[in-house]
């Protein structure tokens, strides 16, 4: 029963996120010849966003948006007053739009393998960075989400059983 309720709640939350994404237009500034940018646009559409592309490059809009060169990548997106630089995963953008922090936006600097639009079979660790001030240097940003496919997941300990063993002589403590 708990699993069913959890599944219903998760589906509802995903529905709310998808609905929010569907009502939000993303303006993407990119080179007309950039294949990875086009793949990122597809990733955003797959997550319910309406995307309008501007094939004019992104250096000017990056500068106007307050994104420093140290945080730069191959495309810049504008959405609900935020700037999104590079291959930021859609779930992080949905989270940003939901939480509405006081920020310039998010960045995945450079072009790490394994980010949306940069799928090549190789997956590198990378960080989604929260940019809180205009022209902020990379070293002064906050990590918004860390992706590390090589990190070992913590093993959860099985809960102790407070019930006596079959013979009734041993009790496990929590």
PDB file of C-alpha atoms in Angstrom:
ATOM      1  CA  UNK A   1       0.000   0.000   0.000  1.00  0.00           C
ATOM      2  CA  UNK A   2       2.820   2.409   0.895  1.00  0.00           C
ATOM      3  CA  UNK A   3       4.488   1.718  -2.457  1.00  0.00           C
ATOM      4  CA  UNK A   4       1.245   2.445  -4.296  1.00  0.00           C
ATOM      5  CA  UNK A   5       0.776   5.749  -2.453  1.00  0.00           C
ATOM      6  CA  UNK A   6       4.427   6.648  -3.116  1.00  0.00           C
ATOM      7  CA  UNK A   7       4.005   5.888  -6.813  1.00  0.00           C
ATOM      8  CA  UNK A   8       0.866   8.015  -6.996  1.00  0.00           C
ATOM      9  CA  UNK A   9       2.603  10.918  -5.239  1.00  0.00           C
ATOM     10  CA  UNK A  10       5.677  10.624  -7.483  1.00  0.00           C
ATOM     11  CA  UNK A  11       3.504  10.582 -10.602  1.00  0.00           C
ATOM     12  CA  UNK A  12       1.652  13.636  -9.335  1.00  0.00           C
ATOM     13  CA  UNK A  13       4.871  15.541  -8.681  1.00  0.00           C
ATOM     14  CA  UNK A  14       6.216  14.622 -12.112  1.00  0.00           C
ATOM     15  CA  UNK A  15       2.938  15.779 -13.605  1.00  0.00           C
ATOM     16  CA  UNK A  16       3.213  19.140 -11.843  1.00  0.00           C
ATOM     17  CA  UNK A  17       6.823  19.524 -13.022  1.00  0.00           C
ATOM     18  CA  UNK A  18       5.872  18.587 -16.579  1.00  0.00           C
ATOM     19  CA  UNK A  19       2.954  21.012 -16.497  1.00  0.00           C
ATOM     20  CA  UNK A  20       5.237  23.822 -15.273  1.00  0.00           C
ATOM     21  CA  UNK A  21       7.753  22.997 -17.993  1.00  0.00           C
ATOM     22  CA  UNK A  22       5.069  22.912 -20.683  1.00  0.00           C
ATOM     23  CA  UNK A  23       3.959  26.439 -19.851  1.00  0.00           C
ATOM     24  CA  UNK A  24       7.509  27.777 -19.907  1.00  0.00           C
ATOM     25  CA  UNK A  25       9.311  28.858 -23.063  1.00  0.00           C
ATOM     26  CA  UNK A  26      13.076  28.487 -23.194  1.00  0.00           C
ATOM     27  CA  UNK A  27      14.988  30.793 -25.567  1.00  0.00           C
ATOM     28  CA  UNK A  28      18.223  29.073 -26.637  1.00  0.00           C
ATOM     29  CA  UNK A  29      21.080  31.015 -28.251  1.00  0.00           C
ATOM     30  CA  UNK A  30      23.495  28.782 -30.131  1.00  0.00           C
ATOM     31  CA  UNK A  31      25.549  28.314 -33.267  1.00  0.00           C
ATOM     32  CA  UNK A  32      23.511  27.064 -36.244  1.00  0.00           C
ATOM     33  CA  UNK A  33      26.014  24.229 -36.723  1.00  0.00           C
ATOM     34  CA  UNK A  34      26.260  22.944 -33.142  1.00  0.00           C
ATOM     35  CA  UNK A  35      24.994  19.358 -32.973  1.00  0.00           C
ATOM     36  CA  UNK A  36      25.269  18.983 -29.210  1.00  0.00           C
ATOM     37  CA  UNK A  37      23.190  22.140 -28.717  1.00  0.00           C
ATOM     38  CA  UNK A  38      20.454  20.659 -30.912  1.00  0.00           C
ATOM     39  CA  UNK A  39      20.541  17.480 -28.806  1.00  0.00           C
ATOM     40  CA  UNK A  40      20.209  19.548 -25.604  1.00  0.00           C
ATOM     41  CA  UNK A  41      17.201  21.322 -27.144  1.00  0.00           C
ATOM     42  CA  UNK A  42      15.675  17.875 -27.804  1.00  0.00           C
ATOM     43  CA  UNK A  43      16.392  16.938 -24.158  1.00  0.00           C
ATOM     44  CA  UNK A  44      14.518  20.026 -22.981  1.00  0.00           C
ATOM     45  CA  UNK A  45      11.565  19.280 -25.271  1.00  0.00           C
ATOM     46  CA  UNK A  46      11.532  15.676 -24.028  1.00  0.00           C
ATOM     47  CA  UNK A  47      11.042  17.130 -20.528  1.00  0.00           C
ATOM     48  CA  UNK A  48       8.042  19.184 -21.614  1.00  0.00           C
ATOM     49  CA  UNK A  49       9.616  22.569 -22.306  1.00  0.00           C
ATOM     50  CA  UNK A  50       8.667  24.720 -25.267  1.00  0.00           C
ATOM     51  CA  UNK A  51      11.948  25.750 -26.883  1.00  0.00           C
ATOM     52  CA  UNK A  52      12.659  28.578 -29.301  1.00  0.00           C
ATOM     53  CA  UNK A  53      16.133  28.509 -30.849  1.00  0.00           C
ATOM     54  CA  UNK A  54      18.116  31.520 -32.018  1.00  0.00           C
ATOM     55  CA  UNK A  55      20.963  30.457 -34.316  1.00  0.00           C
ATOM     56  CA  UNK A  56      23.086  33.555 -33.700  1.00  0.00           C
ATOM     57  CA  UNK A  57      25.777  32.283 -31.343  1.00  0.00           C
ATOM     58  CA  UNK A  58      25.747  32.893 -27.607  1.00  0.00           C
ATOM     59  CA  UNK A  59      28.651  35.192 -26.688  1.00  0.00           C
ATOM     60  CA  UNK A  60      26.615  38.407 -26.719  1.00  0.00           C
ATOM     61  CA  UNK A  61      23.646  37.003 -24.796  1.00  0.00           C
ATOM     62  CA  UNK A  62      25.991  35.303 -22.306  1.00  0.00           C
ATOM     63  CA  UNK A  63      27.648  38.645 -21.573  1.00  0.00           C
ATOM     64  CA  UNK A  64      24.302  40.513 -21.357  1.00  0.00           C
ATOM     65  CA  UNK A  65      22.996  37.835 -18.981  1.00  0.00           C
ATOM     66  CA  UNK A  66      25.927  38.241 -16.582  1.00  0.00           C
ATOM     67  CA  UNK A  67      27.552  34.863 -17.212  1.00  0.00           C
ATOM     68  CA  UNK A  68      31.342  35.090 -16.974  1.00  0.00           C
ATOM     69  CA  UNK A  69      33.616  33.473 -19.568  1.00  0.00           C
ATOM     70  CA  UNK A  70      34.853  31.038 -16.889  1.00  0.00           C
ATOM     71  CA  UNK A  71      31.325  29.600 -16.720  1.00  0.00           C
ATOM     72  CA  UNK A  72      30.848  29.552 -20.491  1.00  0.00           C
ATOM     73  CA  UNK A  73      29.764  26.752 -22.749  1.00  0.00           C
ATOM     74  CA  UNK A  74      28.393  26.343 -26.271  1.00  0.00           C
ATOM     75  CA  UNK A  75      24.846  27.646 -25.737  1.00  0.00           C
ATOM     76  CA  UNK A  76      22.953  29.980 -23.436  1.00  0.00           C
ATOM     77  CA  UNK A  77      19.270  29.688 -22.584  1.00  0.00           C
ATOM     78  CA  UNK A  78      16.949  32.212 -20.978  1.00  0.00           C
ATOM     79  CA  UNK A  79      13.957  31.031 -18.974  1.00  0.00           C
ATOM     80  CA  UNK A  80      11.742  32.941 -16.526  1.00  0.00           C
ATOM     81  CA  UNK A  81      14.438  35.505 -15.742  1.00  0.00           C
ATOM     82  CA  UNK A  82      17.244  32.945 -15.333  1.00  0.00           C
ATOM     83  CA  UNK A  83      20.213  32.254 -17.602  1.00  0.00           C
ATOM     84  CA  UNK A  84      21.143  28.624 -18.228  1.00  0.00           C
ATOM     85  CA  UNK A  85      24.653  28.100 -19.569  1.00  0.00           C
ATOM     86  CA  UNK A  86      25.614  24.845 -21.224  1.00  0.00           C
ATOM     87  CA  UNK A  87      24.362  21.295 -20.864  1.00  0.00           C
ATOM     88  CA  UNK A  88      22.348  21.671 -17.650  1.00  0.00           C
ATOM     89  CA  UNK A  89      19.979  18.706 -17.120  1.00  0.00           C
ATOM     90  CA  UNK A  90      16.270  19.567 -17.343  1.00  0.00           C
ATOM     91  CA  UNK A  91      15.485  18.256 -13.821  1.00  0.00           C
ATOM     92  CA  UNK A  92      17.899  20.836 -12.371  1.00  0.00           C
ATOM     93  CA  UNK A  93      16.175  23.597 -14.348  1.00  0.00           C
ATOM     94  CA  UNK A  94      12.769  22.396 -13.144  1.00  0.00           C
ATOM     95  CA  UNK A  95      14.115  22.473  -9.575  1.00  0.00           C
ATOM     96  CA  UNK A  96      15.459  26.018 -10.113  1.00  0.00           C
ATOM     97  CA  UNK A  97      12.078  27.194 -11.405  1.00  0.00           C
ATOM     98  CA  UNK A  98      10.311  25.578  -8.466  1.00  0.00           C
ATOM     99  CA  UNK A  99      12.678  26.880  -5.757  1.00  0.00           C
ATOM    100  CA  UNK A 100      13.101  30.353  -7.332  1.00  0.00           C
ATOM    101  CA  UNK A 101      16.391  31.270  -5.640  1.00  0.00           C
ATOM    102  CA  UNK A 102      17.811  34.755  -5.972  1.00  0.00           C
ATOM    103  CA  UNK A 103      20.307  33.929  -8.711  1.00  0.00           C
ATOM    104  CA  UNK A 104      21.508  34.717 -12.210  1.00  0.00           C
ATOM    105  CA  UNK A 105      21.064  31.080 -13.200  1.00  0.00           C
ATOM    106  CA  UNK A 106      22.809  27.731 -13.633  1.00  0.00           C
ATOM    107  CA  UNK A 107      25.876  26.596 -15.545  1.00  0.00           C
ATOM    108  CA  UNK A 108      27.612  23.408 -16.577  1.00  0.00           C
ATOM    109  CA  UNK A 109      30.881  24.952 -17.771  1.00  0.00           C
ATOM    110  CA  UNK A 110      32.780  23.495 -20.676  1.00  0.00           C
ATOM    111  CA  UNK A 111      31.151  20.470 -22.307  1.00  0.00           C
ATOM    112  CA  UNK A 112      31.481  17.388 -20.062  1.00  0.00           C
ATOM    113  CA  UNK A 113      30.871  13.959 -21.598  1.00  0.00           C
ATOM    114  CA  UNK A 114      27.618  12.408 -20.426  1.00  0.00           C
ATOM    115  CA  UNK A 115      25.677  15.629 -19.938  1.00  0.00           C
ATOM    116  CA  UNK A 116      22.390  16.002 -21.866  1.00  0.00           C
ATOM    117  CA  UNK A 117      23.365  16.518 -25.497  1.00  0.00           C
ATOM    118  CA  UNK A 118      26.899  15.217 -24.911  1.00  0.00           C
ATOM    119  CA  UNK A 119      26.093  11.512 -24.704  1.00  0.00           C
ATOM    120  CA  UNK A 120      28.928   9.524 -26.246  1.00  0.00           C
ATOM    121  CA  UNK A 121      29.205   6.389 -24.147  1.00  0.00           C
ATOM    122  CA  UNK A 122      31.699   8.118 -21.862  1.00  0.00           C
ATOM    123  CA  UNK A 123      30.333   9.747 -18.703  1.00  0.00           C
ATOM    124  CA  UNK A 124      32.491  12.162 -16.727  1.00  0.00           C
ATOM    125  CA  UNK A 125      31.708  13.616 -13.295  1.00  0.00           C
ATOM    126  CA  UNK A 126      30.458  17.201 -13.458  1.00  0.00           C
ATOM    127  CA  UNK A 127      28.755  19.857 -11.368  1.00  0.00           C
ATOM    128  CA  UNK A 128      25.770  22.054 -12.068  1.00  0.00           C
ATOM    129  CA  UNK A 129      26.753  25.432 -10.622  1.00  0.00           C
ATOM    130  CA  UNK A 130      24.422  28.048  -9.152  1.00  0.00           C
ATOM    131  CA  UNK A 131      25.436  31.545 -10.241  1.00  0.00           C
ATOM    132  CA  UNK A 132      24.355  34.020  -7.576  1.00  0.00           C
ATOM    133  CA  UNK A 133      25.952  37.223  -8.916  1.00  0.00           C
ATOM    134  CA  UNK A 134      26.508  38.761 -12.333  1.00  0.00           C
ATOM    135  CA  UNK A 135      29.946  38.071 -13.830  1.00  0.00           C
ATOM    136  CA  UNK A 136      30.723  35.634 -11.006  1.00  0.00           C
ATOM    137  CA  UNK A 137      33.900  33.568 -11.349  1.00  0.00           C
ATOM    138  CA  UNK A 138      33.612  29.787 -11.410  1.00  0.00           C
ATOM    139  CA  UNK A 139      35.465  29.481  -8.095  1.00  0.00           C
ATOM    140  CA  UNK A 140      32.829  31.648  -6.369  1.00  0.00           C
ATOM    141  CA  UNK A 141      29.767  29.663  -7.443  1.00  0.00           C
ATOM    142  CA  UNK A 142      27.818  27.129  -5.399  1.00  0.00           C
ATOM    143  CA  UNK A 143      27.414  23.498  -6.422  1.00  0.00           C
ATOM    144  CA  UNK A 144      23.702  23.062  -7.134  1.00  0.00           C
ATOM    145  CA  UNK A 145      23.911  19.391  -8.126  1.00  0.00           C
ATOM    146  CA  UNK A 146      26.866  17.026  -8.336  1.00  0.00           C
ATOM    147  CA  UNK A 147      26.856  14.230 -10.919  1.00  0.00           C
ATOM    148  CA  UNK A 148      29.446  11.516 -10.379  1.00  0.00           C
ATOM    149  CA  UNK A 149      28.699   8.197 -12.046  1.00  0.00           C
ATOM    150  CA  UNK A 150      31.828   6.685 -10.500  1.00  0.00           C
ATOM    151  CA  UNK A 151      30.930   7.443  -6.883  1.00  0.00           C
ATOM    152  CA  UNK A 152      30.068   4.466  -4.756  1.00  0.00           C
ATOM    153  CA  UNK A 153      26.567   4.569  -3.390  1.00  0.00           C
ATOM    154  CA  UNK A 154      26.208   4.227   0.348  1.00  0.00           C
ATOM    155  CA  UNK A 155      25.011   0.813   1.394  1.00  0.00           C
ATOM    156  CA  UNK A 156      22.014   1.044   3.662  1.00  0.00           C
ATOM    157  CA  UNK A 157      22.198  -1.089   6.740  1.00  0.00           C
ATOM    158  CA  UNK A 158      19.294  -3.424   7.249  1.00  0.00           C
ATOM    159  CA  UNK A 159      17.138  -2.338  10.148  1.00  0.00           C
ATOM    160  CA  UNK A 160      17.677  -4.242  13.353  1.00  0.00           C
ATOM    161  CA  UNK A 161      14.944  -6.689  14.226  1.00  0.00           C
ATOM    162  CA  UNK A 162      13.511  -5.895  17.667  1.00  0.00           C
ATOM    163  CA  UNK A 163      11.630  -9.220  17.647  1.00  0.00           C
ATOM    164  CA  UNK A 164      13.151 -12.169  19.492  1.00  0.00           C
ATOM    165  CA  UNK A 165      14.776 -14.934  17.418  1.00  0.00           C
ATOM    166  CA  UNK A 166      12.837 -18.131  16.811  1.00  0.00           C
ATOM    167  CA  UNK A 167      14.088 -19.659  20.043  1.00  0.00           C
ATOM    168  CA  UNK A 168      13.202 -16.522  21.979  1.00  0.00           C
ATOM    169  CA  UNK A 169      16.625 -16.250  23.596  1.00  0.00           C
ATOM    170  CA  UNK A 170      18.286 -13.476  21.554  1.00  0.00           C
ATOM    171  CA  UNK A 171      17.098  -9.902  21.129  1.00  0.00           C
ATOM    172  CA  UNK A 172      18.753  -7.557  18.583  1.00  0.00           C
ATOM    173  CA  UNK A 173      19.191  -3.982  19.635  1.00  0.00           C
ATOM    174  CA  UNK A 174      18.643  -1.003  17.384  1.00  0.00           C
TER     175      UNK A 174
END
